[in-house]
CSV table of C-alpha atoms in Angstrom, one decimal:
chain,number,residue,atom,x,y,z
A,1,MET,CA,0.0,0.0,0.0
A,2,ASP,CA,1.6,3.2,-1.2
A,3,MET,CA,0.7,6.5,0.5
A,4,ASP,CA,2.2,9.9,0.1
A,5,ARG,CA,2.0,13.0,2.3
A,6,ALA,CA,-1.2,14.1,0.8
A,7,ASP,CA,-2.9,10.8,1.6
A,8,LEU,CA,-1.7,11.0,5.2
A,9,ARG,CA,-3.0,14.5,5.6
A,10,LEU,CA,-6.3,13.5,4.1
A,11,VAL,CA,-6.7,10.6,6.6
A,12,VAL,CA,-5.9,12.9,9.5
A,13,ALA,CA,-8.2,15.6,8.4
A,14,VAL,CA,-11.2,13.3,7.8
A,15,ALA,CA,-10.6,11.7,11.2
A,16,GLU,CA,-10.4,15.0,13.0
A,17,HIS,CA,-13.4,16.6,11.3
A,18,GLY,CA,-15.6,13.5,11.1
A,19,SER,CA,-16.8,14.6,7.7
A,20,PHE,CA,-15.6,14.3,4.1
A,21,THR,CA,-17.1,17.8,3.4
A,22,ALA,CA,-15.3,19.5,6.3
A,23,ALA,CA,-12.0,17.8,5.5
A,24,ALA,CA,-12.4,18.8,1.8
A,25,GLY,CA,-12.9,22.4,2.9
A,26,ARG,CA,-9.8,22.4,5.1
A,27,LEU,CA,-7.6,20.9,2.4
A,28,GLY,CA,-9.0,22.7,-0.6
A,29,TYR,CA,-10.5,19.7,-2.3
A,30,THR,CA,-14.0,18.9,-3.4
A,31,GLN,CA,-16.1,16.6,-1.3
A,32,SER,CA,-16.3,14.0,-4.1
A,33,ALA,CA,-12.5,14.0,-4.6
A,34,VAL,CA,-12.0,13.3,-0.9
A,35,SER,CA,-14.6,10.5,-1.0
A,36,ARG,CA,-13.0,8.9,-4.0
A,37,ARG,CA,-9.5,9.0,-2.5
A,38,ILE,CA,-10.6,7.5,0.8
A,39,ALA,CA,-12.3,4.7,-1.1
A,40,ALA,CA,-9.1,4.1,-3.2
A,41,LEU,CA,-7.1,3.9,0.0
A,42,GLU,CA,-9.5,1.4,1.5
A,43,ARG,CA,-9.3,-0.8,-1.6
A,44,ALA,CA,-5.5,-0.7,-1.5
A,45,ALA,CA,-5.5,-1.5,2.3
A,46,GLY,CA,-8.1,-4.3,1.9
A,47,VAL,CA,-10.1,-3.0,4.9
A,48,ALA,CA,-12.6,-0.2,5.7
A,49,LEU,CA,-10.9,2.8,7.3
A,50,PHE,CA,-14.1,4.8,8.1
A,51,HIS,CA,-17.6,4.0,9.2
A,52,ARG,CA,-20.1,6.1,7.2
A,53,ASP,CA,-23.5,6.9,8.5
A,54,ALA,CA,-26.0,9.8,8.7
A,55,ARG,CA,-24.0,11.5,11.4
A,56,GLY,CA,-20.8,11.6,9.4
A,57,VAL,CA,-17.7,9.3,9.3
A,58,ARG,CA,-15.8,7.6,12.2
A,59,LEU,CA,-12.6,5.6,12.2
A,60,THR,CA,-12.7,1.9,12.1
A,61,GLY,CA,-10.2,-0.2,14.1
A,62,PRO,CA,-7.8,-0.4,11.2
A,63,GLY,CA,-8.5,3.3,10.4
A,64,ALA,CA,-7.5,4.2,14.0
A,65,VAL,CA,-4.2,2.4,13.5
A,66,LEU,CA,-3.5,4.2,10.2
A,67,HIS,CA,-4.6,7.6,11.8
A,68,ARG,CA,-2.1,7.1,14.6
A,69,HIS,CA,0.8,6.3,12.3
A,70,ALA,CA,-0.2,9.0,9.9
A,71,GLN,CA,0.1,11.6,12.7
A,72,ILE,CA,3.6,10.2,13.6
A,73,ALA,CA,4.7,10.2,10.0
A,74,LEU,CA,3.6,13.7,9.3
A,75,GLN,CA,5.3,15.0,12.4
A,76,ALA,CA,8.5,13.2,11.4
A,77,MET,CA,8.3,14.8,8.0
A,78,ASP,CA,7.8,18.2,9.5
A,79,ASP,CA,10.7,17.6,11.9
A,80,ALA,CA,13.0,16.5,9.0
A,81,ALA,CA,12.1,19.5,7.0
A,82,ALA,CA,12.8,21.8,9.9
A,83,ALA,CA,16.1,20.1,10.7
A,84,LEU,CA,17.2,20.3,7.1
A,85,ALA,CA,16.3,24.0,7.0
A,86,ALA,CA,18.3,24.6,10.1
A,87,VAL,CA,21.3,22.9,8.6
A,88,ARG,CA,20.8,24.9,5.4
A,89,ASP,CA,20.6,28.1,7.4
A,90,GLY,CA,23.6,27.3,9.6
A,91,THR,CA,21.6,27.2,12.8
A,92,ALA,CA,21.9,23.4,13.5
A,93,GLY,CA,23.7,20.2,12.4
A,94,PRO,CA,27.3,19.1,12.4
A,95,LEU,CA,30.2,21.4,11.7
A,96,ARG,CA,33.5,19.7,10.8
A,97,LEU,CA,36.3,22.0,11.8
A,98,GLY,CA,40.0,21.7,11.6
A,99,ALA,CA,42.6,23.9,13.3
A,100,VAL,CA,46.3,24.1,13.9
A,101,PRO,CA,47.3,23.9,17.6
A,102,THR,CA,48.2,27.6,17.7
A,103,ALA,CA,44.7,28.6,16.6
A,104,ASN,CA,43.2,26.3,19.2
A,105,ALA,CA,44.8,28.3,22.0
A,106,THR,CA,42.7,31.5,21.7
A,107,LEU,CA,41.2,32.2,18.3
A,108,VAL,CA,39.1,29.0,17.7
A,109,PRO,CA,37.7,28.5,21.2
A,110,ARG,CA,36.5,32.1,21.4
A,111,ALA,CA,34.8,31.9,18.1
A,112,LEU,CA,33.2,28.5,18.9
A,113,ALA,CA,31.9,29.9,22.2
A,114,ARG,CA,30.1,32.6,20.4
A,115,LEU,CA,28.8,30.2,17.8
A,116,GLU,CA,27.4,28.0,20.6
A,117,ALA,CA,25.8,30.9,22.3
A,118,ASP,CA,24.1,32.0,19.1
A,119,HIS,CA,23.3,28.5,17.7
A,120,PRO,CA,23.4,25.8,20.4
A,121,GLN,CA,22.1,23.2,17.9
A,122,VAL,CA,25.2,23.4,15.8
A,123,ASP,CA,27.5,20.5,16.6
A,124,PRO,CA,31.2,21.4,16.1
A,125,ARG,CA,33.5,18.4,15.6
A,126,LEU,CA,37.2,19.5,15.9
A,127,ARG,CA,40.2,18.0,14.3
A,128,GLU,CA,43.7,19.3,15.1
A,129,GLY,CA,46.5,19.0,12.6
A,130,GLY,CA,49.0,20.7,10.4
A,131,SER,CA,48.1,23.3,7.8
A,132,VAL,CA,48.8,21.2,4.7
A,133,ASP,CA,46.8,18.2,5.9
A,134,LEU,CA,43.8,20.3,7.0
A,135,GLY,CA,43.8,22.2,3.7
A,136,ARG,CA,43.6,18.9,1.9
A,137,ALA,CA,40.8,17.7,4.1
A,138,VAL,CA,38.8,20.8,3.2
A,139,ALA,CA,39.5,20.2,-0.5
A,140,THR,CA,38.3,16.5,-0.3
A,141,GLY,CA,35.2,17.4,1.6
A,142,ASP,CA,36.3,15.8,4.9
A,143,LEU,CA,36.2,19.2,6.7
A,144,ASP,CA,33.8,22.1,6.3
A,145,ILE,CA,36.4,24.7,7.4
A,146,ALA,CA,39.9,24.8,8.8
A,147,VAL,CA,42.1,27.4,10.5
A,148,VAL,CA,45.7,27.2,9.2
A,149,PHE,CA,48.8,29.2,8.6
A,150,ALA,CA,48.3,31.1,5.3
A,151,VAL,CA,51.6,30.0,3.8
A,152,PRO,CA,51.8,26.2,4.2
A,153,VAL,CA,54.7,24.2,2.9
A,154,GLU,CA,52.7,23.1,-0.2
A,155,PRO,CA,50.5,25.1,-2.6
A,156,VAL,CA,46.9,25.6,-1.6
A,157,PRO,CA,44.5,23.2,-3.5
A,158,ALA,CA,42.7,25.0,-6.3
A,159,ASP,CA,39.3,24.1,-5.1
A,160,VAL,CA,39.6,25.9,-1.7
A,161,GLU,CA,40.1,29.5,-0.8
A,162,LEU,CA,42.1,31.1,2.0
A,163,VAL,CA,40.5,33.9,4.0
A,164,ASP,CA,43.0,36.0,5.9
A,165,LEU,CA,42.2,36.3,9.6
A,166,VAL,CA,45.1,37.7,11.7
A,167,ARG,CA,48.8,38.3,11.9
A,168,ASP,CA,50.5,36.1,14.5
A,169,PRO,CA,53.8,37.6,15.6
A,170,LEU,CA,56.5,35.3,16.9
A,171,LEU,CA,57.9,35.7,20.4
A,172,VAL,CA,61.2,34.5,21.9
A,173,ALA,CA,60.8,32.9,25.3
A,174,MET,CA,63.9,33.3,27.6
A,175,PRO,CA,64.7,33.0,31.3
A,176,ARG,CA,64.1,36.2,33.2
A,177,GLY,CA,67.8,36.7,33.9
A,178,HIS,CA,68.8,36.3,30.2
A,179,ARG,CA,71.0,39.0,28.6
A,180,LEU,CA,68.2,40.0,26.3
A,181,ALA,CA,65.4,39.8,28.8
A,182,GLY,CA,65.2,43.6,29.0
A,183,ALA,CA,65.4,44.2,25.3
A,184,ARG,CA,62.5,46.0,23.6
A,185,GLU,CA,62.7,43.4,20.8
A,186,VAL,CA,65.2,40.9,19.4
A,187,ARG,CA,66.4,39.9,16.0
A,188,LEU,CA,67.6,36.6,14.8
A,189,ALA,CA,71.2,37.9,14.6
A,190,ASP,CA,71.0,38.8,18.3
A,191,LEU,CA,70.4,35.1,19.1
A,192,ALA,CA,73.5,33.7,17.5
A,193,GLY,CA,75.2,31.2,19.7
A,194,GLU,CA,72.0,30.5,21.8
A,195,ARG,CA,70.8,27.0,22.4
A,196,TRP,CA,67.2,26.2,21.5
A,197,VAL,CA,64.3,24.1,22.7
A,198,GLN,CA,62.1,23.1,19.8
A,199,GLY,CA,59.2,20.9,19.0
A,200,THR,CA,58.9,18.4,16.1
A,201,PRO,CA,58.3,19.9,13.7
A,202,ASP,CA,58.6,23.5,14.9
A,203,MET,CA,58.0,27.0,13.6
A,204,ALA,CA,61.6,27.8,14.5
A,205,ASP,CA,62.8,25.3,11.9
A,206,GLU,CA,61.8,27.8,9.1
A,207,LEU,CA,63.6,30.7,10.9
A,208,PHE,CA,66.7,28.7,11.5
A,209,ALA,CA,66.9,27.5,7.9
A,210,VAL,CA,68.3,30.9,6.9
A,211,ALA,CA,70.2,31.7,10.1
A,212,ASP,CA,74.0,32.1,9.9
A,213,PRO,CA,75.5,30.5,11.9
A,214,ALA,CA,72.8,27.9,12.4
A,215,PRO,CA,71.7,27.8,16.1
A,216,GLU,CA,72.3,24.8,18.3
A,217,ARG,CA,69.2,22.7,18.8
A,218,VAL,CA,69.5,21.2,22.2
A,219,PHE,CA,66.2,19.6,23.1
A,220,ARG,CA,63.1,18.5,21.1
A,221,VAL,CA,60.0,19.2,23.3
A,222,ARG,CA,56.5,19.3,22.0
A,223,GLU,CA,54.3,21.0,24.6
A,224,TRP,CA,54.5,24.7,25.5
A,225,THR,CA,54.3,24.1,29.2
A,226,ALA,CA,57.3,21.7,29.0
A,227,LYS,CA,59.2,24.1,26.8
A,228,GLN,CA,58.8,26.8,29.5
A,229,GLY,CA,60.3,24.4,32.1
A,230,PHE,CA,63.4,23.9,29.9
A,231,VAL,CA,63.7,27.7,29.2
A,232,ALA,CA,63.3,28.6,32.9
A,233,ALA,CA,66.1,26.1,33.8
A,234,GLY,CA,68.4,27.9,31.4
A,235,LEU,CA,68.7,25.0,29.0
A,236,GLY,CA,67.7,27.0,25.9
A,237,LEU,CA,65.4,29.5,24.3
A,238,THR,CA,62.2,28.8,22.4
A,239,VAL,CA,59.9,30.5,19.9
A,240,VAL,CA,56.2,30.8,20.6
A,241,ALA,CA,53.3,32.2,18.5
A,242,SER,CA,51.5,35.2,20.1
A,243,LEU,CA,48.2,33.4,19.8
A,244,ALA,CA,49.5,30.5,21.9
A,245,ALA,CA,51.4,32.5,24.5
A,246,ASP,CA,49.0,32.3,27.4
A,247,GLY,CA,50.0,31.0,30.8
A,248,VAL,CA,53.6,32.3,30.9
A,249,ARG,CA,55.6,31.3,34.0
A,250,PRO,CA,56.8,34.2,36.1
A,251,ASP,CA,60.4,33.1,35.6
A,252,VAL,CA,60.1,33.3,31.8
A,253,VAL,CA,59.8,36.4,29.7
A,254,LEU,CA,58.7,36.9,26.1
A,255,ARG,CA,60.2,39.3,23.7
A,256,PRO,CA,59.0,40.2,20.2
A,257,LEU,CA,61.0,38.8,17.3
A,258,ARG,CA,61.7,41.2,14.5
A,259,GLY,CA,62.9,40.7,10.9
A,260,ALA,CA,62.0,38.3,8.0
A,261,GLY,CA,59.8,35.5,9.0
A,262,SER,CA,59.0,37.0,12.4
A,263,ALA,CA,55.2,36.7,12.0
A,264,ARG,CA,52.8,34.4,10.2
A,265,ARG,CA,49.4,34.9,8.8
A,266,VAL,CA,46.5,32.8,10.1
A,267,ALA,CA,43.8,32.1,7.7
A,268,ALA,CA,40.5,30.1,7.3
A,269,VAL,CA,40.3,27.5,4.5
A,270,LEU,CA,36.9,26.9,3.0
A,271,PRO,CA,35.6,25.2,-0.2
A,272,ARG,CA,35.7,27.6,-3.0
A,273,ASN,CA,32.2,26.7,-4.1
A,274,ALA,CA,29.2,26.6,-1.7
A,275,PRO,CA,30.7,26.4,1.8
A,276,SER,CA,28.2,25.2,4.4
A,277,ALA,CA,26.1,27.9,6.1
A,278,ALA,CA,27.5,26.9,9.5
A,279,ALA,CA,31.0,27.2,8.2
A,280,ALA,CA,30.2,30.6,6.8
A,281,ARG,CA,28.8,31.7,10.2
A,282,LEU,CA,31.9,30.4,12.0
A,283,LEU,CA,34.0,32.4,9.5
A,284,GLU,CA,32.2,35.6,10.5
A,285,LEU,CA,32.9,34.9,14.2
A,286,LEU,CA,36.6,34.0,13.5
A,287,ARG,CA,37.0,37.3,11.7
A,288,GLU,CA,35.3,39.1,14.6
A,289,VAL,CA,37.6,37.5,17.2
A,290,ALA,CA,40.7,37.9,15.0
A,291,ALA,CA,40.0,41.6,14.7
A,292,GLU,CA,39.9,41.9,18.5
A,293,LEU,CA,43.2,39.9,18.8
A,294,ASP,CA,44.8,42.1,16.1
A,295,VAL,CA,43.9,45.2,18.1
A,296,ALA,CA,45.1,43.7,21.3
A,297,ALA,CA,48.4,42.7,19.7
A,298,GLY,CA,48.9,46.2,18.3
A,299,SER,CA,48.4,47.8,21.7
A,300,LEU,CA,51.3,45.6,23.1
A,301,SER,CA,53.7,46.0,20.1
A,302,ALA,CA,55.3,49.1,21.5
A,303,ARG,CA,56.5,47.5,24.7
A,304,PRO,CA,58.0,44.2,25.9
A,305,ARG,CA,55.5,41.4,26.4
A,306,GLN,CA,54.8,40.9,30.1
A,307,PRO,CA,54.3,37.4,31.4
A,308,ARG,CA,50.7,36.3,32.2
A,309,ARG,CA,50.5,34.1,35.1
A,310,GLY,CA,49.1,30.6,34.6
A,311,THR,CA,49.5,27.1,35.8
A,312,GLY,CA,53.0,26.8,34.3
């Protein structure tokens, strides 16, 4: 027995009004059209769906079963349409997001918090990774949006676009008693002969590729908290992005790095054609937060970066 939405609505309307004539008026049909369609449904079902008498029509036992399921089915259809509309409008549904670790320190969580406040039915699913891998994931449709460094090692895929978000200056972390701790800023040449604590891979690798003489890499340490421990102990310096420089130990100071390669651009990667509405909304919020971070960074650029107390 095949039934469509119109059939289900017809069964519900006749049951609620107890009259073919009243149901026809509600749905915009003629009384004869309603009568014929109900008769056709009964033939297809092989049972009577309505009792007909002088007082009107009433559901039979099988008709009551159909009426109950018709109501459920119509509600499910309405719910599905509403959910689909919400996903289309960016107010609900999954959002597959990728981000480099630096962006996850400040930029991404602030934007996601605002998205959650505005649209709590959106379900962000975060994947952390490198710029190149995340860009590829957007290009293949595995991610809806990613936050990356604007100049990755490999070319950006042709079917995605980069939307510039914020400039991320690099900072040099050093012990409070270091010879450059009181400097307004430092240049790579000032750091000749220093020992370095780096991750694997590390943003300092690109800087050191052009350094002469090449600095001495002493320790490979991944986490920022651990790097600070090595720096505070006098075992080496490290480079940290401004966006990720929260929670600085009191015995570690940060100084702006100046010169070529001393800042990176952070950008959003989206499909070039038809990004999802939720991704487009998140992009708006990322740009909003990025503008605030840019202003804050500008206000600090004229003086040495002071440590912010954290858990260390």
